[in-house]
Coordinates of C-alpha atoms and ligand atoms in Angstrom, one line a residue:
M28 CA 0.0 0.0 0.0
S29 CA 1.3 3.4 -0.8
E30 CA 1.4 5.8 2.0
F31 CA 1.3 8.9 -0.2
D32 CA -0.4 10.1 -3.3
L33 CA 2.8 11.5 -4.8
V34 CA 6.4 11.6 -3.7
I35 CA 9.0 13.9 -5.3
R36 CA 12.4 12.3 -4.9
N37 CA 15.7 14.0 -4.6
A38 CA 14.3 17.5 -4.6
R39 CA 16.7 20.4 -4.2
C40 CA 14.3 22.6 -2.3
A41 CA 14.4 26.3 -1.7
T42 CA 12.2 28.4 0.6
A43 CA 12.5 32.0 1.4
A44 CA 14.8 31.0 4.3
D45 CA 16.7 27.8 3.4
T46 CA 17.8 25.4 0.8
F47 CA 17.8 21.6 1.5
C48 CA 17.6 18.3 -0.2
A49 CA 14.7 16.1 0.5
D50 CA 11.9 13.9 -0.7
I51 CA 8.6 15.6 -0.6
A52 CA 5.5 13.5 0.2
I53 CA 2.0 14.7 -0.8
R54 CA -1.3 13.5 0.4
D55 CA -4.7 15.0 -0.3
G56 CA -3.1 18.0 -2.0
R57 CA -0.9 18.9 0.9
I58 CA 2.7 18.4 1.9
V59 CA 2.7 15.7 4.6
S60 CA 6.3 14.8 5.0
L61 CA 9.8 16.0 4.1
G62 CA 12.7 13.7 4.6
E63 CA 15.1 11.2 3.3
A64 CA 14.0 7.9 1.8
L65 CA 10.3 8.4 2.4
G66 CA 7.9 5.6 1.8
K67 CA 6.3 4.9 -1.6
G68 CA 3.8 7.1 -3.4
K69 CA 1.1 6.0 -5.8
E70 CA 3.0 8.2 -8.2
E71 CA 6.6 9.3 -8.0
I72 CA 8.6 12.0 -9.7
D73 CA 12.4 11.9 -9.6
A74 CA 13.5 15.6 -9.4
A75 CA 17.1 14.4 -9.7
G76 CA 18.7 17.3 -7.9
R77 CA 16.6 19.9 -9.8
W78 CA 15.3 23.0 -8.0
V79 CA 11.9 22.5 -6.5
L80 CA 10.4 25.8 -5.4
P81 CA 7.1 26.9 -4.0
G82 CA 4.7 27.7 -6.9
G83 CA 4.6 31.3 -7.8
I84 CA 2.0 33.6 -6.4
D85 CA 1.1 36.5 -8.6
G86 CA -0.2 39.2 -6.3
H87 CA -1.0 41.7 -9.0
C88 CA -2.8 40.7 -12.2
H89 CA -5.9 41.7 -14.0
L90 CA -8.3 39.1 -15.6
D91 CA -11.7 39.7 -17.2
Q92 CA -11.8 43.1 -15.4
P93 CA -14.6 45.4 -16.6
T94 CA -13.3 48.4 -18.5
S95 CA -14.9 51.9 -18.9
D96 CA -14.3 52.1 -22.7
D97 CA -14.7 49.8 -25.7
S98 CA -11.7 47.7 -24.7
R99 CA -12.0 44.2 -23.3
M100 CA -9.4 42.1 -21.5
A101 CA -8.2 39.2 -23.6
D102 CA -7.7 36.8 -20.7
D103 CA -10.5 35.5 -18.5
F104 CA -10.0 33.0 -15.6
V105 CA -9.7 30.1 -18.1
S106 CA -6.9 31.5 -20.3
G107 CA -5.3 33.6 -17.5
T108 CA -4.9 30.7 -15.0
R109 CA -3.8 28.4 -17.9
S110 CA -1.1 30.8 -18.8
A111 CA -0.1 31.3 -15.2
A112 CA 0.2 27.5 -14.6
C113 CA 2.4 27.0 -17.7
G114 CA 4.8 29.7 -16.3
G115 CA 5.0 28.1 -12.8
T116 CA 2.4 30.3 -11.0
T117 CA 0.0 28.4 -8.8
T118 CA -2.0 31.2 -7.1
I119 CA -3.2 34.5 -8.5
I120 CA -4.8 37.5 -6.9
P121 CA -6.7 39.6 -9.5
F122 CA -9.0 42.5 -8.7
A123 CA -12.7 42.8 -8.1
C124 CA -13.0 46.3 -9.3
Q125 CA -15.8 48.6 -8.1
I126 CA -17.3 50.7 -10.8
K127 CA -18.1 54.2 -9.6
G128 CA -21.6 54.2 -8.3
Q129 CA -21.6 50.4 -7.8
S130 CA -21.5 48.8 -4.3
L131 CA -18.4 46.9 -3.4
R132 CA -20.5 43.8 -2.8
A133 CA -21.9 44.0 -6.3
A134 CA -18.4 44.2 -7.7
V135 CA -17.3 41.1 -5.7
D136 CA -20.4 39.1 -6.7
D137 CA -19.9 40.0 -10.3
Y138 CA -16.2 39.0 -10.1
H139 CA -17.1 35.6 -8.6
Q140 CA -19.5 35.1 -11.5
R141 CA -16.6 35.9 -13.9
A142 CA -14.3 33.5 -12.1
G143 CA -17.1 30.8 -12.0
N144 CA -15.8 27.3 -12.4
K145 CA -13.0 28.4 -14.7
A146 CA -9.7 28.6 -12.9
C147 CA -7.2 25.8 -13.0
I148 CA -5.2 27.2 -10.1
D149 CA -6.2 28.7 -6.8
Y150 CA -7.1 32.4 -6.6
A151 CA -8.0 35.1 -4.1
F152 CA -9.4 38.6 -4.8
H153 CA -8.1 42.0 -4.0
L154 CA -10.7 44.8 -4.1
I155 CA -10.4 48.0 -6.1
V156 CA -12.1 50.8 -4.2
T157 CA -13.1 53.6 -6.6
D158 CA -16.1 55.1 -4.7
A159 CA -15.4 55.6 -1.1
T160 CA -18.9 56.3 0.1
E161 CA -19.9 56.3 3.7
D162 CA -21.5 52.9 3.2
V163 CA -18.3 51.5 1.6
L164 CA -16.2 52.9 4.4
K165 CA -18.4 52.1 7.4
R166 CA -20.1 48.9 6.4
E167 CA -19.0 47.3 3.1
L168 CA -15.2 47.3 3.6
P169 CA -15.3 46.0 7.2
E170 CA -17.8 43.3 6.2
L171 CA -15.7 42.2 3.2
I172 CA -12.5 42.3 5.1
S173 CA -14.0 39.9 7.7
E174 CA -15.1 37.6 4.8
G175 CA -11.5 37.2 3.4
Y176 CA -11.1 40.2 1.1
T177 CA -8.3 41.7 3.1
S178 CA -6.4 43.8 0.6
F179 CA -7.5 46.6 -1.7
K180 CA -6.0 48.7 -4.4
I181 CA -6.6 52.4 -4.7
Y182 CA -5.7 54.7 -7.6
M183 CA -4.3 58.2 -7.4
T184 CA -4.8 58.6 -11.2
Y185 CA -7.2 57.5 -14.0
D186 CA -10.4 59.5 -14.1
D187 CA -12.7 56.4 -13.8
L188 CA -10.7 54.9 -10.9
K189 CA -9.0 57.6 -8.8
L190 CA -9.9 58.7 -5.3
A191 CA -9.6 62.2 -4.0
D192 CA -6.9 62.7 -1.4
R193 CA -9.5 62.9 1.4
E194 CA -10.9 59.5 0.3
V195 CA -7.4 58.0 0.2
I196 CA -7.0 59.0 3.9
D197 CA -10.4 57.6 4.7
V198 CA -9.6 54.3 3.1
L199 CA -6.3 54.1 4.9
A200 CA -8.1 54.7 8.2
V201 CA -10.4 51.7 7.5
A202 CA -7.4 49.5 6.7
R203 CA -5.8 50.6 9.9
A204 CA -8.9 49.8 12.0
H205 CA -9.3 46.4 10.5
G206 CA -5.7 45.3 9.7
A207 CA -6.1 45.2 5.9
M208 CA -3.5 46.1 3.3
V209 CA -3.9 49.0 0.9
M210 CA -2.1 48.8 -2.4
V211 CA -1.5 52.2 -4.0
H212 CA -1.2 53.1 -7.7
A213 CA 0.9 56.3 -7.1
E214 CA 1.0 58.7 -10.0
N215 CA -0.1 62.4 -9.9
A216 CA -3.3 62.6 -12.0
D217 CA -3.1 66.4 -12.6
C218 CA 0.5 66.4 -13.8
I219 CA -0.5 63.6 -16.2
A220 CA -3.6 65.5 -17.4
W221 CA -1.7 68.8 -17.8
L222 CA 1.1 67.1 -19.8
T223 CA -1.3 65.1 -21.9
E224 CA -3.3 68.2 -22.9
R225 CA -0.1 70.0 -24.0
L226 CA 1.4 67.0 -25.9
L227 CA -1.9 66.5 -27.8
A228 CA -2.2 70.3 -28.5
N229 CA 1.2 70.1 -30.1
G230 CA 0.3 67.1 -32.3
H231 CA 2.3 64.6 -30.1
S232 CA -0.3 61.8 -30.0
G233 CA 1.6 58.6 -30.9
P234 CA 2.2 55.8 -28.3
K235 CA 5.7 57.1 -27.5
Y236 CA 4.3 60.2 -25.9
H237 CA 2.7 58.1 -23.2
A238 CA 6.1 58.0 -21.5
D239 CA 6.4 61.8 -21.7
A240 CA 2.9 62.2 -20.2
H241 CA 3.9 60.0 -17.2
P242 CA 7.2 61.4 -16.0
M243 CA 9.1 60.1 -13.0
L244 CA 8.3 63.1 -11.0
A245 CA 4.5 62.4 -11.2
E246 CA 5.3 59.0 -9.7
R247 CA 7.7 60.4 -7.1
E248 CA 5.2 63.1 -5.9
A249 CA 2.3 60.6 -5.6
T250 CA 4.5 58.1 -3.9
H251 CA 5.6 60.7 -1.3
R252 CA 2.0 61.8 -0.8
A253 CA 0.8 58.2 -0.3
I254 CA 3.6 57.6 2.2
A255 CA 2.7 60.9 4.1
Y256 CA -0.9 59.8 4.3
A257 CA 0.1 56.4 5.6
E258 CA 2.3 58.0 8.2
L259 CA -0.6 60.3 9.2
V260 CA -2.9 57.4 9.7
D261 CA -0.2 55.2 11.0
V262 CA -0.9 52.2 8.7
P263 CA 1.4 50.1 6.5
I264 CA 0.9 50.5 2.7
L265 CA 2.2 48.8 -0.4
I266 CA 3.2 50.9 -3.4
V267 CA 2.5 48.8 -6.5
H268 CA 4.4 48.7 -9.8
V269 CA 7.3 51.0 -8.8
S270 CA 9.2 51.9 -12.0
A271 CA 12.0 54.3 -11.3
R272 CA 14.7 55.9 -9.1
E273 CA 12.7 58.8 -7.9
A274 CA 10.0 56.6 -6.4
V275 CA 12.7 54.3 -5.0
E276 CA 14.2 57.3 -3.2
Q277 CA 10.9 58.0 -1.5
L278 CA 10.7 54.3 -0.4
R279 CA 14.2 54.6 1.1
W280 CA 13.2 57.8 2.8
A281 CA 10.2 56.1 4.3
H282 CA 12.3 53.2 5.5
S283 CA 14.9 55.5 7.0
H284 CA 12.1 57.0 9.0
G285 CA 10.9 53.7 10.3
L286 CA 7.7 53.6 8.2
R287 CA 6.2 50.3 7.1
V288 CA 6.0 51.0 3.4
Y289 CA 6.2 47.9 1.3
A290 CA 6.8 47.9 -2.4
E291 CA 6.2 45.9 -5.6
T292 CA 8.0 46.0 -8.9
C293 CA 7.3 44.2 -12.1
P294 CA 9.2 42.7 -15.1
Q295 CA 8.4 45.7 -17.4
Y296 CA 10.7 47.8 -15.3
L297 CA 13.6 45.4 -15.6
F298 CA 13.3 44.4 -19.3
L299 CA 11.6 47.3 -21.2
T300 CA 12.5 50.9 -21.6
A301 CA 10.6 54.0 -23.0
D302 CA 12.4 53.2 -26.3
D303 CA 10.1 50.3 -26.7
L304 CA 7.2 52.7 -26.9
A305 CA 9.0 54.6 -29.7
H306 CA 8.9 51.9 -32.3
E307 CA 9.6 52.8 -35.9
D308 CA 6.2 51.3 -36.8
E309 CA 4.5 53.9 -34.5
Q310 CA 1.5 51.7 -33.5
E311 CA 3.8 48.9 -32.3
G312 CA 4.7 51.1 -29.4
A313 CA 1.2 50.6 -28.0
K314 CA 2.3 47.0 -27.1
C315 CA 4.3 48.5 -24.2
I316 CA 1.9 51.1 -22.9
C317 CA 1.4 50.6 -19.2
S318 CA 1.5 53.0 -16.3
P319 CA 3.8 53.9 -14.9
P320 CA 5.7 53.5 -18.2
P321 CA 9.0 51.7 -18.6
R322 CA 11.9 54.2 -18.1
D323 CA 15.5 53.8 -19.2
K324 CA 18.5 51.5 -18.7
A325 CA 19.8 53.4 -15.7
N326 CA 16.4 53.0 -14.0
Q327 CA 16.3 49.3 -14.8
E328 CA 19.5 49.1 -12.7
V329 CA 17.9 51.0 -9.9
I330 CA 15.0 48.5 -9.9
W331 CA 17.4 45.5 -10.0
S332 CA 19.3 47.0 -7.0
G333 CA 16.0 47.4 -5.1
L334 CA 15.2 43.8 -5.6
E335 CA 18.7 42.8 -4.4
N336 CA 18.8 45.0 -1.3
G337 CA 15.3 44.7 0.0
V338 CA 13.5 47.9 -1.2
F339 CA 11.0 45.6 -2.9
Q340 CA 9.2 42.8 -1.1
V341 CA 7.1 41.5 -4.0
F342 CA 7.6 40.9 -7.7
S343 CA 4.3 40.7 -9.7
S344 CA 3.4 40.7 -13.4
D345 CA 0.7 43.4 -13.4
H346 CA -0.7 41.3 -16.3
A347 CA -3.3 43.5 -17.9
P348 CA -4.1 41.8 -21.2
F349 CA -5.2 43.7 -24.2
K350 CA -4.8 42.4 -27.7
F351 CA -2.8 44.5 -30.2
A352 CA -5.0 43.7 -33.2
G353 CA -8.8 43.7 -33.3
P354 CA -11.6 46.0 -32.2
D355 CA -11.5 45.5 -28.5
G356 CA -7.7 45.7 -27.8
K357 CA -5.1 48.5 -27.8
F358 CA -6.9 50.3 -30.6
S359 CA -10.5 49.9 -29.4
A360 CA -10.8 53.8 -29.7
G361 CA -9.7 53.6 -33.4
E362 CA -6.6 52.8 -35.4
D363 CA -5.3 56.3 -35.0
A364 CA -6.2 56.7 -31.3
S365 CA -4.0 59.1 -29.4
F366 CA -1.8 57.6 -26.6
D367 CA -4.2 58.6 -23.9
K368 CA -7.0 56.5 -25.5
I369 CA -4.9 53.3 -25.6
P370 CA -5.7 50.9 -22.8
N371 CA -2.9 50.7 -20.3
G372 CA -1.4 47.3 -19.5
I373 CA 0.7 44.5 -20.8
P374 CA 0.7 40.7 -20.5
G375 CA 3.2 38.9 -18.3
L376 CA 1.6 36.2 -16.1
E377 CA 3.5 33.4 -17.8
T378 CA 6.9 35.0 -18.3
R379 CA 7.3 36.6 -14.8
L380 CA 9.1 33.7 -13.1
A381 CA 11.3 32.6 -15.9
L382 CA 12.5 36.2 -16.6
L383 CA 13.4 36.8 -12.9
F384 CA 15.0 33.3 -12.5
S385 CA 17.0 33.6 -15.7
H386 CA 18.2 37.2 -15.3
G387 CA 18.2 37.4 -11.5
V388 CA 19.1 34.0 -10.0
E389 CA 21.1 32.5 -12.9
T390 CA 23.2 35.7 -13.1
G391 CA 23.9 35.7 -9.4
R392 CA 22.1 39.0 -8.7
L393 CA 19.5 37.3 -6.5
S394 CA 19.9 34.3 -4.3
I395 CA 17.4 31.5 -4.8
E396 CA 15.9 32.3 -1.4
Q397 CA 15.3 35.9 -2.5
F398 CA 13.7 34.7 -5.6
V399 CA 11.3 32.5 -3.6
A400 CA 10.6 35.4 -1.2
L401 CA 9.8 37.9 -3.9
T402 CA 7.7 35.7 -6.1
A403 CA 5.8 33.5 -3.5
T404 CA 6.5 33.7 0.3
N405 CA 6.3 37.5 0.8
V406 CA 3.3 37.7 -1.5
A407 CA 1.5 35.0 0.6
K408 CA 2.4 36.8 3.8
M409 CA 1.5 40.3 2.5
Y410 CA -2.0 39.2 1.5
G411 CA -2.9 36.6 4.2
L412 CA -2.3 33.3 2.4
Y413 CA 0.7 32.1 4.4
P414 CA 1.5 29.4 5.4
R415 CA -1.1 27.6 3.3
K416 CA 0.6 29.1 0.3
G417 CA 4.2 30.3 -0.4
S418 CA 6.4 27.7 1.2
I419 CA 7.6 24.1 1.2
A420 CA 6.5 23.0 4.7
I421 CA 4.5 20.2 6.3
G422 CA 0.9 21.2 6.1
S423 CA 1.3 23.7 3.2
D424 CA -0.6 23.1 0.0
A425 CA 1.5 21.1 -2.5
D426 CA 1.9 24.0 -4.9
L427 CA 5.3 23.2 -6.3
V428 CA 7.4 23.9 -9.4
I429 CA 10.2 21.7 -10.6
W430 CA 12.6 23.8 -12.6
D431 CA 14.6 23.1 -15.7
T432 CA 17.7 25.2 -15.7
G433 CA 20.6 25.5 -18.1
I434 CA 18.3 25.5 -21.1
Q435 CA 18.6 28.0 -24.0
R436 CA 15.4 29.5 -25.2
K437 CA 13.9 32.8 -26.3
I438 CA 10.5 34.0 -25.2
R439 CA 8.1 33.6 -28.1
N440 CA 4.5 34.6 -27.9
A441 CA 3.6 31.5 -30.1
A442 CA 4.7 29.3 -27.2
L443 CA 2.7 31.1 -24.5
H444 CA -0.8 30.2 -23.3
H445 CA -2.6 33.5 -22.8
E446 CA -5.0 34.9 -25.4
V447 CA -3.0 38.0 -26.0
D448 CA -1.6 38.2 -29.6
Y449 CA 1.8 39.5 -28.4
T450 CA 4.3 39.5 -25.6
P451 CA 6.4 42.6 -24.9
Y452 CA 9.2 40.2 -24.0
E453 CA 9.4 38.6 -27.5
G454 CA 13.0 37.4 -28.2
I455 CA 14.4 37.9 -24.7
P456 CA 16.5 34.8 -23.8
V457 CA 15.7 32.7 -20.8
N458 CA 17.7 29.8 -19.5
A459 CA 15.2 28.5 -17.0
W460 CA 11.6 27.4 -17.3
P461 CA 9.2 25.3 -15.1
A462 CA 9.4 21.6 -16.2
I463 CA 6.5 20.6 -13.9
T464 CA 3.9 22.7 -12.1
L465 CA 1.8 21.1 -9.4
C466 CA -1.2 22.8 -7.9
R467 CA -2.3 21.1 -4.7
G468 CA -0.4 18.0 -5.9
Q469 CA -2.1 17.9 -9.3
R470 CA 0.0 18.3 -12.4
V471 CA -1.1 21.3 -14.4
W472 CA 2.0 21.7 -16.6
Q473 CA 4.5 19.1 -17.5
D474 CA 7.1 18.8 -20.3
G475 CA 5.5 21.5 -22.5
Q476 CA 1.9 20.2 -22.0
Y477 CA -0.9 22.0 -20.2
L478 CA -2.6 19.4 -18.0
G479 CA -4.9 21.6 -16.0
K480 CA -8.7 21.6 -16.0
E481 CA -11.2 24.3 -15.7
G482 CA -12.7 24.4 -12.2
M483 CA -9.7 22.7 -10.5
G484 CA -8.8 26.1 -8.9
E485 CA -10.4 27.1 -5.7
F486 CA -11.3 30.5 -4.3
L487 CA -9.1 31.4 -1.3
P488 CA -10.5 33.7 1.4
C489 CA -7.5 35.6 2.8
Q490 CA -6.5 36.0 6.4
L491 CA -5.4 39.4 7.6
P492 CA -1.9 40.2 6.2
T493 CA 0.9 39.0 8.4
P494 CA 2.9 42.3 8.3
A495 CA 0.0 44.6 8.3
R496 CA -1.3 44.6 11.8
P497 CA -1.1 48.1 13.3
K498 CA 1.5 48.4 16.0
P499 CA 0.0 49.0 19.5
R500 CA -0.2 52.6 20.2
P501 CA 2.2 53.7 22.9
E502 CA 0.7 54.9 26.2
G503 CA -0.5 58.5 25.6
G504 CA -0.4 58.1 21.8
V505 CA -3.0 59.5 19.4
S506 CA -5.6 56.9 20.2
W507 CA -8.4 59.2 18.9
I508 CA -7.5 58.2 15.4
G509 CA -9.3 54.9 15.9
Ligands
URP4 O1 -0.8 50.1 -17.0 C1 -1.2 49.3 -16.2 N1 -0.4 49.0 -15.1 N2 -2.4 48.8 -16.2 C2 -3.0 48.0 -15.4 C3 -3.8 48.7 -14.4 C4 -2.9 49.1 -13.2 O2 -2.7 50.3 -13.1 O3 -2.4 48.3 -12.5
ZN5 ZN1 -1.9 50.3 -11.2
ZN6 ZN1 -2.3 46.6 -12.3

């Protein structure tokens, strides 16, 4: 009789803390034993000294999210989770986005409908709060937090999404009172609007001007403002998709003042530059339009350093999938749409891990433990999924990736599994790629074959984030804040 459902033999395991060699035994979708010469499994995989890492957790991706124009996201929970699994990601956290005027509850219900029985890997939801009404602040958010929606994104830009500064403060205060995590899209909306108006008035409407309309200072200023508001309210925050030196300087300032300001960066800030928006075939530049935009080589180095030395805790794709061709993608506003009418966002769910592994770990910039922390463990802790997700430990879900390293491959969209008709990373070499992805012990990707099934993935209510609990106020502190 086999003791276990699956045993992975001779695994070279890495967690955020350690590396060790072990057999990994799995029963009922969970890791039940780690050790030498474990008993037999109904199935066995010989990892033969290959890296076996926790499955990736993508804490920032957009799937089937409603838009406010004629565009439509190309990936839903079927194609998005398929693509994630093939790239070694076993949990995603996309966004239930409130449309202004809508209740948060309606946004969550709608997003559950969209997720339906479609996902092949596990998923949780962040909320996007766009309408901070009294009912949202006093009733809906507290209720939803207690039901497992413990993180929410707020925007300081985009007309259809942004909150006024007073609303930002109010949302932060709710997060403080209930221990939730607020993710902030930090760009100064008025700077962007003012620059956009002038660029267009001067006939500068092509995709490359998107970068000029979103300068570093707009990101720096909003990052500083978000940090100041978090300091005012005394609550941790997480600044998402940090692109450049000036925002990094604000993060360092916050850290040097003892503030709990967490930060995320994404592949586009390591592998793309503003030159990718300035393609000789002008329209092609739209493929790399995202906000904040990619910067320059020097800023890529700053972002790499931030990953190496702890400025960033999480590395996410910010997968926001719009097709290049067709009526509902990048040119949904017309073939000659100006840059400000091109939907923001680029695909990256499937390529996130291989890019960071190849250019971070294999080059020696990042340790394998740092890689695991940035792509899985810290994400699980930040959003309340740890220790069920994000580690190789007894009792954790058997979400595991066995890696092939030492390979030579270039990223090609034709080999990816999303529904987007391009990847901005076309042609970039990678020398590592997941050989096998297991989600709760089930193979969803092996040797180039997608093996997942719609509906295998489960919804995960989140606990309160591990690092986000407000510190107790010192005696005599400003307890009236609440
Ligand atoms: O351009 C981007 N990043 N689009 C996706 C939405 C967001 O702001 O994260
Ligand atoms: Zn954003
Ligand atoms: Zn995003």
